[in-house]
């Protein structure tokens, strides 16, 4: 796991925002294997960010924009993803156990083999999502 200081993470997110504004500037956020446990990413635009194998347990991702983000094998246990946009995100093999996905947009998300045990899916858009072999368990 890669642990970033608040300053390092801030620079990565600023660079990502530059990339989103003009892909000739900045660079796509590469947070592969990042230790982001409990980090506050509330409302952050992480469109297309690569967060494969990232540890996002109990992270605050309320209203985060994760459109087409790569979260393959990410650990999102207990994360607050209320109203987050995860449209077309790759959540294959992700751990979403006990996550709060109330009002989230998961339209077209790939969630094959993901764990959704204990997840709050109230008012969640799952249209076109791929839940093949997902572990559903107890869903609220």
PDB file of C-alpha atoms in Angstrom:
ATOM      1  CA  UNK A   1       0.000   0.000   0.000  1.00  0.00           C
ATOM      2  CA  UNK A   2       1.165   3.481  -0.833  1.00  0.00           C
ATOM      3  CA  UNK A   3       0.497   6.057   1.885  1.00  0.00           C
ATOM      4  CA  UNK A   4       0.272   9.676   0.703  1.00  0.00           C
ATOM      5  CA  UNK A   5       0.549  12.755   2.867  1.00  0.00           C
ATOM      6  CA  UNK A   6      -2.309  15.251   2.667  1.00  0.00           C
ATOM      7  CA  UNK A   7      -0.062  17.517   0.604  1.00  0.00           C
ATOM      8  CA  UNK A   8       0.879  14.756  -1.846  1.00  0.00           C
ATOM      9  CA  UNK A   9      -2.750  13.734  -2.283  1.00  0.00           C
ATOM     10  CA  UNK A  10      -3.756  17.367  -2.791  1.00  0.00           C
ATOM     11  CA  UNK A  11      -1.139  17.717  -5.583  1.00  0.00           C
ATOM     12  CA  UNK A  12      -2.318  14.491  -7.258  1.00  0.00           C
ATOM     13  CA  UNK A  13      -5.927  15.704  -7.190  1.00  0.00           C
ATOM     14  CA  UNK A  14      -4.972  19.160  -8.500  1.00  0.00           C
ATOM     15  CA  UNK A  15      -2.960  17.552 -11.313  1.00  0.00           C
ATOM     16  CA  UNK A  16      -5.951  15.321 -12.122  1.00  0.00           C
ATOM     17  CA  UNK A  17      -8.254  18.348 -12.269  1.00  0.00           C
ATOM     18  CA  UNK A  18      -5.853  20.043 -14.723  1.00  0.00           C
ATOM     19  CA  UNK A  19      -5.939  16.877 -16.834  1.00  0.00           C
ATOM     20  CA  UNK A  20      -9.748  16.866 -16.794  1.00  0.00           C
ATOM     21  CA  UNK A  21      -9.831  20.508 -17.858  1.00  0.00           C
ATOM     22  CA  UNK A  22      -7.267  20.028 -20.667  1.00  0.00           C
ATOM     23  CA  UNK A  23      -5.644  16.610 -21.169  1.00  0.00           C
ATOM     24  CA  UNK A  24      -2.526  18.344 -22.507  1.00  0.00           C
ATOM     25  CA  UNK A  25      -1.890  19.552 -18.942  1.00  0.00           C
ATOM     26  CA  UNK A  26      -1.645  17.690 -15.681  1.00  0.00           C
ATOM     27  CA  UNK A  27      -2.116  13.945 -15.520  1.00  0.00           C
ATOM     28  CA  UNK A  28      -4.728  11.320 -14.776  1.00  0.00           C
ATOM     29  CA  UNK A  29      -4.766  10.424 -11.071  1.00  0.00           C
ATOM     30  CA  UNK A  30      -2.884   7.193 -10.505  1.00  0.00           C
ATOM     31  CA  UNK A  31      -3.831   5.946  -7.061  1.00  0.00           C
ATOM     32  CA  UNK A  32      -3.213   2.252  -7.688  1.00  0.00           C
ATOM     33  CA  UNK A  33      -2.685   0.537  -4.360  1.00  0.00           C
ATOM     34  CA  UNK A  34      -3.112   3.791  -2.438  1.00  0.00           C
ATOM     35  CA  UNK A  35      -3.903   3.703   1.255  1.00  0.00           C
ATOM     36  CA  UNK A  36      -6.826   6.136   1.396  1.00  0.00           C
ATOM     37  CA  UNK A  37      -8.507   4.734   4.510  1.00  0.00           C
ATOM     38  CA  UNK A  38     -10.852   7.266   6.040  1.00  0.00           C
ATOM     39  CA  UNK A  39      -9.782  10.047   3.673  1.00  0.00           C
ATOM     40  CA  UNK A  40     -12.265  12.816   2.898  1.00  0.00           C
ATOM     41  CA  UNK A  41     -12.886  12.953  -0.865  1.00  0.00           C
ATOM     42  CA  UNK A  42     -16.339  14.468  -0.510  1.00  0.00           C
ATOM     43  CA  UNK A  43     -17.467  15.917  -3.843  1.00  0.00           C
ATOM     44  CA  UNK A  44     -14.057  15.382  -5.513  1.00  0.00           C
ATOM     45  CA  UNK A  45     -13.994  14.824  -9.276  1.00  0.00           C
ATOM     46  CA  UNK A  46     -12.155  11.536  -9.831  1.00  0.00           C
ATOM     47  CA  UNK A  47     -13.517  10.885 -13.318  1.00  0.00           C
ATOM     48  CA  UNK A  48     -11.371   8.212 -14.959  1.00  0.00           C
ATOM     49  CA  UNK A  49      -8.970   7.995 -12.009  1.00  0.00           C
ATOM     50  CA  UNK A  50      -7.124   4.714 -11.575  1.00  0.00           C
ATOM     51  CA  UNK A  51      -7.661   3.399  -8.062  1.00  0.00           C
ATOM     52  CA  UNK A  52      -7.208  -0.326  -8.642  1.00  0.00           C
ATOM     53  CA  UNK A  53      -6.398  -2.141  -5.376  1.00  0.00           C
ATOM     54  CA  UNK A  54      -6.828   1.114  -3.392  1.00  0.00           C
ATOM     55  CA  UNK A  55      -7.838   0.911   0.254  1.00  0.00           C
ATOM     56  CA  UNK A  56     -10.792   3.278   0.638  1.00  0.00           C
ATOM     57  CA  UNK A  57     -12.273   1.729   3.759  1.00  0.00           C
ATOM     58  CA  UNK A  58     -14.539   4.207   5.544  1.00  0.00           C
ATOM     59  CA  UNK A  59     -13.592   6.986   3.108  1.00  0.00           C
ATOM     60  CA  UNK A  60     -15.969   9.908   2.649  1.00  0.00           C
ATOM     61  CA  UNK A  61     -16.898   9.855  -1.035  1.00  0.00           C
ATOM     62  CA  UNK A  62     -20.228  11.644  -0.588  1.00  0.00           C
ATOM     63  CA  UNK A  63     -21.221  13.130  -3.974  1.00  0.00           C
ATOM     64  CA  UNK A  64     -17.825  12.157  -5.447  1.00  0.00           C
ATOM     65  CA  UNK A  65     -17.680  12.008  -9.240  1.00  0.00           C
ATOM     66  CA  UNK A  66     -16.211   8.603 -10.109  1.00  0.00           C
ATOM     67  CA  UNK A  67     -17.494   8.281 -13.669  1.00  0.00           C
ATOM     68  CA  UNK A  68     -15.453   5.582 -15.475  1.00  0.00           C
ATOM     69  CA  UNK A  69     -13.085   5.307 -12.507  1.00  0.00           C
ATOM     70  CA  UNK A  70     -11.069   2.102 -12.166  1.00  0.00           C
ATOM     71  CA  UNK A  71     -11.790   0.623  -8.736  1.00  0.00           C
ATOM     72  CA  UNK A  72     -10.928  -2.976  -9.605  1.00  0.00           C
ATOM     73  CA  UNK A  73     -10.206  -4.906  -6.370  1.00  0.00           C
ATOM     74  CA  UNK A  74     -10.598  -1.698  -4.322  1.00  0.00           C
ATOM     75  CA  UNK A  75     -11.631  -1.987  -0.687  1.00  0.00           C
ATOM     76  CA  UNK A  76     -14.596   0.338  -0.106  1.00  0.00           C
ATOM     77  CA  UNK A  77     -15.835  -1.353   3.067  1.00  0.00           C
ATOM     78  CA  UNK A  78     -17.998   1.086   5.014  1.00  0.00           C
ATOM     79  CA  UNK A  79     -17.295   3.959   2.607  1.00  0.00           C
ATOM     80  CA  UNK A  80     -19.877   6.712   2.284  1.00  0.00           C
ATOM     81  CA  UNK A  81     -20.766   6.816  -1.416  1.00  0.00           C
ATOM     82  CA  UNK A  82     -24.099   8.592  -0.895  1.00  0.00           C
ATOM     83  CA  UNK A  83     -25.101  10.336  -4.150  1.00  0.00           C
ATOM     84  CA  UNK A  84     -21.734   9.413  -5.731  1.00  0.00           C
ATOM     85  CA  UNK A  85     -21.630   9.080  -9.510  1.00  0.00           C
ATOM     86  CA  UNK A  86     -20.097   5.689 -10.310  1.00  0.00           C
ATOM     87  CA  UNK A  87     -21.580   5.466 -13.782  1.00  0.00           C
ATOM     88  CA  UNK A  88     -19.582   3.058 -15.969  1.00  0.00           C
ATOM     89  CA  UNK A  89     -17.049   2.567 -13.140  1.00  0.00           C
ATOM     90  CA  UNK A  90     -15.050  -0.662 -12.914  1.00  0.00           C
ATOM     91  CA  UNK A  91     -15.803  -2.156  -9.498  1.00  0.00           C
ATOM     92  CA  UNK A  92     -14.852  -5.727 -10.405  1.00  0.00           C
ATOM     93  CA  UNK A  93     -13.871  -7.720  -7.293  1.00  0.00           C
ATOM     94  CA  UNK A  94     -14.391  -4.604  -5.144  1.00  0.00           C
ATOM     95  CA  UNK A  95     -15.348  -4.904  -1.500  1.00  0.00           C
ATOM     96  CA  UNK A  96     -18.407  -2.694  -0.960  1.00  0.00           C
ATOM     97  CA  UNK A  97     -19.491  -4.453   2.237  1.00  0.00           C
ATOM     98  CA  UNK A  98     -21.380  -2.124   4.583  1.00  0.00           C
ATOM     99  CA  UNK A  99     -20.903   0.810   2.173  1.00  0.00           C
ATOM    100  CA  UNK A 100     -23.548   3.497   1.930  1.00  0.00           C
ATOM    101  CA  UNK A 101     -24.662   3.762  -1.698  1.00  0.00           C
ATOM    102  CA  UNK A 102     -27.957   5.517  -1.050  1.00  0.00           C
ATOM    103  CA  UNK A 103     -28.826   7.668  -4.073  1.00  0.00           C
ATOM    104  CA  UNK A 104     -25.651   6.635  -5.914  1.00  0.00           C
ATOM    105  CA  UNK A 105     -25.578   6.267  -9.693  1.00  0.00           C
ATOM    106  CA  UNK A 106     -24.140   2.866 -10.622  1.00  0.00           C
ATOM    107  CA  UNK A 107     -25.611   2.810 -14.116  1.00  0.00           C
ATOM    108  CA  UNK A 108     -23.501   0.584 -16.341  1.00  0.00           C
ATOM    109  CA  UNK A 109     -21.007  -0.145 -13.545  1.00  0.00           C
ATOM    110  CA  UNK A 110     -19.072  -3.399 -13.721  1.00  0.00           C
ATOM    111  CA  UNK A 111     -19.509  -5.092 -10.359  1.00  0.00           C
ATOM    112  CA  UNK A 112     -18.654  -8.690 -11.230  1.00  0.00           C
ATOM    113  CA  UNK A 113     -17.548 -10.687  -8.181  1.00  0.00           C
ATOM    114  CA  UNK A 114     -17.965  -7.633  -5.917  1.00  0.00           C
ATOM    115  CA  UNK A 115     -19.113  -7.999  -2.323  1.00  0.00           C
ATOM    116  CA  UNK A 116     -22.267  -6.007  -1.593  1.00  0.00           C
ATOM    117  CA  UNK A 117     -23.089  -7.551   1.796  1.00  0.00           C
ATOM    118  CA  UNK A 118     -24.828  -5.121   4.131  1.00  0.00           C
ATOM    119  CA  UNK A 119     -24.909  -2.359   1.514  1.00  0.00           C
ATOM    120  CA  UNK A 120     -27.511   0.404   1.660  1.00  0.00           C
ATOM    121  CA  UNK A 121     -28.882   0.591  -1.886  1.00  0.00           C
ATOM    122  CA  UNK A 122     -31.930   2.758  -1.232  1.00  0.00           C
ATOM    123  CA  UNK A 123     -32.729   4.954  -4.250  1.00  0.00           C
ATOM    124  CA  UNK A 124     -29.622   3.625  -6.048  1.00  0.00           C
ATOM    125  CA  UNK A 125     -29.566   3.459  -9.850  1.00  0.00           C
ATOM    126  CA  UNK A 126     -28.304   0.021 -10.909  1.00  0.00           C
ATOM    127  CA  UNK A 127     -29.603   0.175 -14.520  1.00  0.00           C
ATOM    128  CA  UNK A 128     -27.375  -1.809 -16.845  1.00  0.00           C
ATOM    129  CA  UNK A 129     -24.945  -2.746 -14.064  1.00  0.00           C
ATOM    130  CA  UNK A 130     -23.121  -6.053 -14.375  1.00  0.00           C
ATOM    131  CA  UNK A 131     -23.631  -7.916 -11.094  1.00  0.00           C
ATOM    132  CA  UNK A 132     -22.473 -11.304 -12.434  1.00  0.00           C
ATOM    133  CA  UNK A 133     -21.358 -13.480  -9.507  1.00  0.00           C
ATOM    134  CA  UNK A 134     -21.575 -10.552  -7.087  1.00  0.00           C
ATOM    135  CA  UNK A 135     -21.926 -11.487  -3.444  1.00  0.00           C
ATOM    136  CA  UNK A 136     -25.185  -9.902  -2.413  1.00  0.00           C
ATOM    137  CA  UNK A 137     -25.766 -11.327   1.060  1.00  0.00           C
ATOM    138  CA  UNK A 138     -27.827  -9.001   3.270  1.00  0.00           C
ATOM    139  CA  UNK A 139     -28.768  -5.796   1.428  1.00  0.00           C
ATOM    140  CA  UNK A 140     -30.580  -2.938   3.080  1.00  0.00           C
TER     141      UNK A 140
END
